[in-house]
Amino acid sequence: MSLKLGVIGTGAIGQDHIRRCSQALLGSQVVAVTDINLESAAKVVGDLGLGAEVYPDGRALIQAAEVEAVLVTSWGPSHEEFVLAAIAAGKPVFCEKPLAVTAAGCRRIVEAEIAHGKRLVQVGFMRPYDAGYQALKAVIDSGRIGEPLMLHCAHRNPRVGENYKTDMAITDTLIHELDVLRWLLADDYVSVQVLFPRKTSKALAHLRDPQIVLLETARGTRIDVEVFVNCQYGYDIQCEVVGESGIARLPEPSQVQLRSEAKLSNAILMDWKERFIAAYDVELQAFIDGVRAGQVGGPSAWDGFAAAVAADACIEAQNSGQIVRIELPQRPGFYA
Ligand code: NAI
Ligand code: ISE
């Protein structure tokens, strides 16, 4: 029997996840959708030829008897409410990043899940499922480059819309590094500072872009992440780990190498949908399989909370220009 999914939010990633759950992955069926724009939800159902019902809102969808598990793909500020409602209904929930827009919101989810007594939440941090990051982690864990001392990373988007604000460089964009680097190093952050280089003329007046985020981990590893969301040329994710005896780099996504017109070239992808297409497939298949086996795994509500604690400190550092401490409470045994 297929797992019956309800999807809240039929925008860019919602449509993408609906398509993959109903056409590409095994063992699930989208039976319910909703969006604050009900017309757009109905259009997605029609365009994808789904036999899904359109519910008036997220709460009604979560309560519906036919919905066995929930995907939350609406805007970040609405995530907390829907994840808490799914936990209250005892239904497994896959929530796109961020789990909630503040650490306090994530903490409420952690507490509700612990009170429920069993894991129900998987956060949509897909990078730990990316084959490149997994290969990089395998090299680090093998000891071949020794202990990691420094990481040089970049998160570049070609451009962003006018609703994108300076703090979203943290909550919407850097949040992926805040999760994946903690996983890569099996270490937690202890401090952060944010620097603003010369501003690009390609960014709108209200947005400070690019930014450099300097993180330090408990073991003393130093990380610099360039966040540059109007870089124009492509969607480019870089991660170089400098160890005691060698350097390991995140592999480039595989592309045909071209020798043509006196040039040797490789295309650069232009958006996240293509760059992480396989990772999204694997993370959602893991959610579906986990729910069907009665065992939700993957990035947990605690991981969502840990990233949000660091994100809150990054925003304080953006505003103050100072080095800000990152204090993550002790991880509860529930998430061991
Ligand atoms: P979007 O703006 O294209 O779509 C969001 C949809 O949610 C819109 O259709 C909007 O009407 C709907 N919505 C907002 N509030 C709602 C509510 N209270 N109830 C029902 N529907 C509601 O945004 P996009 O790019 O699809 O992003 C959605 C979420 O996915 C965000 O949290 C974003 O950070 C995350 N995301 C994750 C990515 C990843 O790489 N893992 C990539 C892109 C987005
Ligand atoms: C978007 O929401 C994502 O999650 C993408 O992965 C990220 O690169 C982009 O900056 C965000 O706006």
mmCIF file of N, CA, C and O in Angstrom, residues 174-238:
data_model
loop_
_atom_site.group_PDB
_atom_site.id
_atom_site.type_symbol
_atom_site.label_atom_id
_atom_site.label_comp_id
_atom_site.label_asym_id
_atom_site.label_seq_id
_atom_site.Cartn_x
_atom_site.Cartn_y
_atom_site.Cartn_z
ATOM 1 N N LEU A 174 22.356 30.391 3.975
ATOM 2 C CA LEU A 174 23.445 29.813 4.784
ATOM 3 C C LEU A 174 22.962 28.635 5.634
ATOM 4 O O LEU A 174 23.753 27.779 6.024
ATOM 5 N N ILE A 175 21.667 28.595 5.943
ATOM 6 C CA ILE A 175 21.129 27.524 6.806
ATOM 7 C C ILE A 175 21.539 26.146 6.280
ATOM 8 O O ILE A 175 21.763 25.220 7.053
ATOM 9 N N HIS A 176 21.715 26.000 4.956
ATOM 10 C CA HIS A 176 22.165 24.713 4.416
ATOM 11 C C HIS A 176 23.583 24.391 4.895
ATOM 12 O O HIS A 176 23.873 23.254 5.265
ATOM 13 N N GLU A 177 24.492 25.409 4.856
ATOM 14 C CA GLU A 177 25.853 25.168 5.354
ATOM 15 C C GLU A 177 25.817 24.917 6.866
ATOM 16 O O GLU A 177 26.539 24.072 7.381
ATOM 17 N N LEU A 178 24.969 25.688 7.578
ATOM 18 C CA LEU A 178 24.924 25.513 9.034
ATOM 19 C C LEU A 178 24.560 24.070 9.378
ATOM 20 O O LEU A 178 25.051 23.509 10.354
ATOM 21 N N ASP A 179 23.723 23.452 8.568
ATOM 22 C CA ASP A 179 23.398 22.043 8.812
ATOM 23 C C ASP A 179 24.508 21.123 8.300
ATOM 24 O O ASP A 179 25.043 20.312 9.039
ATOM 25 N N VAL A 180 24.863 21.264 7.019
ATOM 26 C CA VAL A 180 25.710 20.216 6.422
ATOM 27 C C VAL A 180 27.137 20.232 6.984
ATOM 28 O O VAL A 180 27.765 19.175 7.098
ATOM 29 N N LEU A 181 27.656 21.406 7.363
ATOM 30 C CA LEU A 181 29.041 21.443 7.847
ATOM 31 C C LEU A 181 29.143 20.835 9.247
ATOM 32 O O LEU A 181 30.143 20.198 9.586
ATOM 33 N N ARG A 182 28.098 21.010 10.029
ATOM 34 C CA ARG A 182 28.034 20.398 11.365
ATOM 35 C C ARG A 182 28.026 18.869 11.225
ATOM 36 O O ARG A 182 28.701 18.155 11.945
ATOM 37 N N TRP A 183 27.273 18.394 10.225
ATOM 38 C CA TRP A 183 27.205 16.951 9.934
ATOM 39 C C TRP A 183 28.548 16.444 9.385
ATOM 40 O O TRP A 183 29.050 15.398 9.795
ATOM 41 N N LEU A 184 29.137 17.252 8.476
ATOM 42 C CA LEU A 184 30.394 16.855 7.830
ATOM 43 C C LEU A 184 31.509 16.679 8.858
ATOM 44 O O LEU A 184 32.292 15.741 8.797
ATOM 45 N N LEU A 185 31.571 17.606 9.819
ATOM 46 C CA LEU A 185 32.670 17.610 10.783
ATOM 47 C C LEU A 185 32.325 16.878 12.079
ATOM 48 O O LEU A 185 33.203 16.673 12.923
ATOM 49 N N ALA A 186 31.053 16.507 12.252
ATOM 50 C CA ALA A 186 30.587 15.956 13.536
ATOM 51 C C ALA A 186 31.051 16.854 14.687
ATOM 52 O O ALA A 186 31.697 16.408 15.649
ATOM 53 N N ASP A 187 30.760 18.125 14.553
ATOM 54 C CA ASP A 187 31.235 19.127 15.513
ATOM 55 C C ASP A 187 30.161 20.216 15.601
ATOM 56 O O ASP A 187 29.338 20.338 14.687
ATOM 57 N N ASP A 188 30.165 20.989 16.674
ATOM 58 C CA ASP A 188 29.182 22.078 16.789
ATOM 59 C C ASP A 188 29.891 23.423 16.756
ATOM 60 O O ASP A 188 31.079 23.527 17.058
ATOM 61 N N TYR A 189 29.135 24.459 16.417
ATOM 62 C CA TYR A 189 29.711 25.813 16.314
ATOM 63 C C TYR A 189 29.761 26.475 17.690
ATOM 64 O O TYR A 189 28.873 26.243 18.517
ATOM 65 N N VAL A 190 30.792 27.303 17.888
ATOM 66 C CA VAL A 190 30.866 28.030 19.160
ATOM 67 C C VAL A 190 30.846 29.544 18.975
ATOM 68 O O VAL A 190 30.539 30.284 19.903
ATOM 69 N N SER A 191 31.213 30.036 17.770
ATOM 70 C CA SER A 191 31.153 31.488 17.573
ATOM 71 C C SER A 191 31.010 31.830 16.101
ATOM 72 O O SER A 191 31.291 30.998 15.224
ATOM 73 N N VAL A 192 30.568 33.067 15.857
ATOM 74 C CA VAL A 192 30.405 33.531 14.478
ATOM 75 C C VAL A 192 30.647 35.036 14.391
ATOM 76 O O VAL A 192 30.352 35.778 15.328
ATOM 77 N N GLN A 193 31.168 35.433 13.244
ATOM 78 C CA GLN A 193 31.276 36.852 12.907
ATOM 79 C C GLN A 193 30.863 36.993 11.440
ATOM 80 O O GLN A 193 31.125 36.086 10.631
ATOM 81 N N VAL A 194 30.198 38.083 11.108
ATOM 82 C CA VAL A 194 29.773 38.291 9.717
ATOM 83 C C VAL A 194 30.417 39.571 9.196
ATOM 84 O O VAL A 194 30.339 40.625 9.838
ATOM 85 N N LEU A 195 31.065 39.468 8.038
ATOM 86 C CA LEU A 195 31.714 40.630 7.417
ATOM 87 C C LEU A 195 30.991 40.971 6.120
ATOM 88 O O LEU A 195 30.498 40.082 5.423
ATOM 89 N N PHE A 196 30.945 42.253 5.821
ATOM 90 C CA PHE A 196 30.320 42.697 4.574
ATOM 91 C C PHE A 196 31.379 43.328 3.680
ATOM 92 O O PHE A 196 31.842 44.445 3.949
ATOM 93 N N PRO A 197 31.787 42.624 2.618
ATOM 94 C CA PRO A 197 32.728 43.243 1.671
ATOM 95 C C PRO A 197 32.033 44.340 0.878
ATOM 96 O O PRO A 197 30.849 44.631 1.100
ATOM 97 N N ARG A 198 32.741 44.909 -0.059
ATOM 98 C CA ARG A 198 32.146 45.887 -0.967
ATOM 99 C C ARG A 198 30.879 45.290 -1.578
ATOM 100 O O ARG A 198 30.871 44.134 -2.008
ATOM 101 N N LYS A 199 29.796 46.090 -1.614
ATOM 102 C CA LYS A 199 28.506 45.575 -2.099
ATOM 103 C C LYS A 199 28.496 45.501 -3.632
ATOM 104 O O LYS A 199 28.985 46.408 -4.308
ATOM 105 N N THR A 200 27.897 44.425 -4.150
ATOM 106 C CA THR A 200 27.759 44.314 -5.599
ATOM 107 C C THR A 200 26.707 45.306 -6.106
ATOM 108 O O THR A 200 25.663 45.487 -5.463
ATOM 109 N N SER A 201 26.946 45.884 -7.273
ATOM 110 C CA SER A 201 25.968 46.808 -7.868
ATOM 111 C C SER A 201 24.753 46.040 -8.390
ATOM 112 O O SER A 201 23.743 46.638 -8.742
ATOM 113 N N LYS A 202 24.846 44.700 -8.433
ATOM 114 C CA LYS A 202 23.738 43.896 -8.970
ATOM 115 C C LYS A 202 22.654 43.609 -7.927
ATOM 116 O O LYS A 202 21.618 43.043 -8.255
ATOM 117 N N ALA A 203 22.910 43.966 -6.649
ATOM 118 C CA ALA A 203 21.907 43.706 -5.600
ATOM 119 C C ALA A 203 20.982 44.911 -5.464
ATOM 120 O O ALA A 203 21.414 46.051 -5.650
ATOM 121 N N LEU A 204 19.713 44.647 -5.088
ATOM 122 C CA LEU A 204 18.777 45.755 -4.865
ATOM 123 C C LEU A 204 19.238 46.577 -3.657
ATOM 124 O O LEU A 204 19.998 46.086 -2.810
ATOM 125 N N ALA A 205 18.710 47.828 -3.571
ATOM 126 C CA ALA A 205 19.200 48.779 -2.559
ATOM 127 C C ALA A 205 19.121 48.223 -1.140
ATOM 128 O O ALA A 205 20.025 48.446 -0.321
ATOM 129 N N HIS A 206 18.041 47.474 -0.821
ATOM 130 C CA HIS A 206 17.842 47.056 0.578
ATOM 131 C C HIS A 206 18.728 45.870 0.984
ATOM 132 O O HIS A 206 18.785 45.517 2.156
ATOM 133 N N LEU A 207 19.402 45.221 0.028
ATOM 134 C CA LEU A 207 20.098 43.959 0.323
ATOM 135 C C LEU A 207 21.606 44.137 0.392
ATOM 136 O O LEU A 207 22.230 44.661 -0.535
ATOM 137 N N ARG A 208 22.203 43.670 1.502
ATOM 138 C CA ARG A 208 23.669 43.691 1.622
ATOM 139 C C ARG A 208 24.193 42.368 1.073
ATOM 140 O O ARG A 208 23.932 41.302 1.640
ATOM 141 N N ASP A 209 24.894 42.426 -0.028
ATOM 142 C CA ASP A 209 25.334 41.220 -0.724
ATOM 143 C C ASP A 209 26.633 41.546 -1.443
ATOM 144 O O ASP A 209 26.695 42.584 -2.132
ATOM 145 N N PRO A 210 27.699 40.743 -1.337
ATOM 146 C CA PRO A 210 27.817 39.477 -0.614
ATOM 147 C C PRO A 210 28.081 39.661 0.886
ATOM 148 O O PRO A 210 28.195 40.786 1.373
ATOM 149 N N GLN A 211 28.179 38.494 1.558
ATOM 150 C CA GLN A 211 28.521 38.476 2.981
ATOM 151 C C GLN A 211 29.552 37.365 3.193
ATOM 152 O O GLN A 211 29.550 36.394 2.442
ATOM 153 N N ILE A 212 30.382 37.527 4.218
ATOM 154 C CA ILE A 212 31.318 36.448 4.583
ATOM 155 C C ILE A 212 31.018 36.052 6.026
ATOM 156 O O ILE A 212 31.040 36.912 6.925
ATOM 157 N N VAL A 213 30.722 34.779 6.227
ATOM 158 C CA VAL A 213 30.383 34.296 7.569
ATOM 159 C C VAL A 213 31.567 33.474 8.083
ATOM 160 O O VAL A 213 32.003 32.528 7.423
ATOM 161 N N LEU A 214 32.092 33.882 9.236
ATOM 162 C CA LEU A 214 33.256 33.199 9.822
ATOM 163 C C LEU A 214 32.803 32.431 11.056
ATOM 164 O O LEU A 214 32.371 33.036 12.040
ATOM 165 N N LEU A 215 32.893 31.113 10.978
ATOM 166 C CA LEU A 215 32.433 30.266 12.085
ATOM 167 C C LEU A 215 33.630 29.573 12.730
ATOM 168 O O LEU A 215 34.627 29.296 12.064
ATOM 169 N N GLU A 216 33.463 29.280 14.023
ATOM 170 C CA GLU A 216 34.482 28.486 14.722
ATOM 171 C C GLU A 216 33.760 27.324 15.385
ATOM 172 O O GLU A 216 32.652 27.506 15.901
ATOM 173 N N THR A 217 34.365 26.123 15.342
ATOM 174 C CA THR A 217 33.705 24.976 15.965
ATOM 175 C C THR A 217 34.329 24.688 17.336
ATOM 176 O O THR A 217 35.399 25.221 17.672
ATOM 177 N N ALA A 218 33.672 23.785 18.072
ATOM 178 C CA ALA A 218 34.152 23.444 19.420
ATOM 179 C C ALA A 218 35.571 22.897 19.370
ATOM 180 O O ALA A 218 36.377 23.140 20.281
ATOM 181 N N ARG A 219 35.940 22.172 18.292
ATOM 182 C CA ARG A 219 37.302 21.631 18.207
ATOM 183 C C ARG A 219 38.292 22.630 17.603
ATOM 184 O O ARG A 219 39.442 22.281 17.356
ATOM 185 N N GLY A 220 37.818 23.834 17.296
ATOM 186 C CA GLY A 220 38.746 24.887 16.836
ATOM 187 C C GLY A 220 38.874 24.979 15.326
ATOM 188 O O GLY A 220 39.709 25.747 14.819
ATOM 189 N N THR A 221 38.091 24.206 14.576
ATOM 190 C CA THR A 221 38.125 24.336 13.114
ATOM 191 C C THR A 221 37.521 25.683 12.729
ATOM 192 O O THR A 221 36.500 26.097 13.287
ATOM 193 N N ARG A 222 38.182 26.383 11.804
ATOM 194 C CA ARG A 222 37.696 27.695 11.335
ATOM 195 C C ARG A 222 37.068 27.519 9.967
ATOM 196 O O ARG A 222 37.637 26.871 9.094
ATOM 197 N N ILE A 223 35.894 28.134 9.793
ATOM 198 C CA ILE A 223 35.135 27.991 8.544
ATOM 199 C C ILE A 223 34.823 29.379 8.003
ATOM 200 O O ILE A 223 34.331 30.234 8.748
ATOM 201 N N ASP A 224 35.127 29.607 6.714
ATOM 202 C CA ASP A 224 34.610 30.828 6.084
ATOM 203 C C ASP A 224 33.641 30.441 4.994
ATOM 204 O O ASP A 224 33.904 29.533 4.213
ATOM 205 N N VAL A 225 32.469 31.077 5.004
ATOM 206 C CA VAL A 225 31.463 30.828 3.964
ATOM 207 C C VAL A 225 31.139 32.153 3.285
ATOM 208 O O VAL A 225 30.688 33.097 3.936
ATOM 209 N N GLU A 226 31.369 32.199 1.990
ATOM 210 C CA GLU A 226 30.947 33.369 1.204
ATOM 211 C C GLU A 226 29.510 33.105 0.768
ATOM 212 O O GLU A 226 29.230 32.095 0.133
ATOM 213 N N VAL A 227 28.606 34.001 1.152
ATOM 214 C CA VAL A 227 27.220 33.920 0.679
ATOM 215 C C VAL A 227 27.038 35.065 -0.310
ATOM 216 O O VAL A 227 27.185 36.233 0.065
ATOM 217 N N PHE A 228 26.752 34.724 -1.556
ATOM 218 C CA PHE A 228 26.708 35.743 -2.621
ATOM 219 C C PHE A 228 25.509 35.374 -3.505
ATOM 220 O O PHE A 228 25.587 34.435 -4.304
ATOM 221 N N VAL A 229 24.399 36.107 -3.293
ATOM 222 C CA VAL A 229 23.138 35.647 -3.910
ATOM 223 C C VAL A 229 22.756 36.418 -5.174
ATOM 224 O O VAL A 229 21.654 36.248 -5.678
ATOM 225 N N ASN A 230 23.691 37.244 -5.662
ATOM 226 C CA ASN A 230 23.487 37.899 -6.974
ATOM 227 C C ASN A 230 24.751 37.756 -7.812
ATOM 228 O O ASN A 230 25.205 38.707 -8.447
ATOM 229 N N CYS A 231 25.315 36.552 -7.805
ATOM 230 C CA CYS A 231 26.626 36.389 -8.462
ATOM 231 C C CYS A 231 26.498 36.344 -9.981
ATOM 232 O O CYS A 231 27.509 36.345 -10.680
ATOM 233 N N GLN A 232 25.261 36.257 -10.480
ATOM 234 C CA GLN A 232 24.968 36.321 -11.924
ATOM 235 C C GLN A 232 25.285 35.041 -12.704
ATOM 236 O O GLN A 232 24.509 34.595 -13.523
ATOM 237 N N TYR A 233 26.486 34.463 -12.477
ATOM 238 C CA TYR A 233 26.976 33.468 -13.438
ATOM 239 C C TYR A 233 26.426 32.059 -13.252
ATOM 240 O O TYR A 233 26.533 31.226 -14.157
ATOM 241 N N GLY A 234 25.839 31.747 -12.070
ATOM 242 C CA GLY A 234 25.367 30.366 -11.898
ATOM 243 C C GLY A 234 25.002 30.061 -10.453
ATOM 244 O O GLY A 234 25.103 30.929 -9.569
ATOM 245 N N TYR A 235 24.549 28.825 -10.231
ATOM 246 C CA TYR A 235 24.276 28.324 -8.873
ATOM 247 C C TYR A 235 25.494 27.502 -8.508
ATOM 248 O O TYR A 235 25.726 26.428 -9.086
ATOM 249 N N ASP A 236 26.271 28.006 -7.565
ATOM 250 C CA ASP A 236 27.596 27.427 -7.356
ATOM 251 C C ASP A 236 27.815 27.152 -5.867
ATOM 252 O O ASP A 236 27.804 28.081 -5.047
ATOM 253 N N ILE A 237 28.018 25.892 -5.544
ATOM 254 C CA ILE A 237 28.228 25.487 -4.150
ATOM 255 C C ILE A 237 29.632 24.914 -4.036
ATOM 256 O O ILE A 237 29.971 23.950 -4.725
ATOM 257 N N GLN A 238 30.448 25.510 -3.178
ATOM 258 C CA GLN A 238 31.839 25.091 -3.027
ATOM 259 C C GLN A 238 32.134 24.733 -1.578
ATOM 260 O O GLN A 238 31.596 25.364 -0.659
#
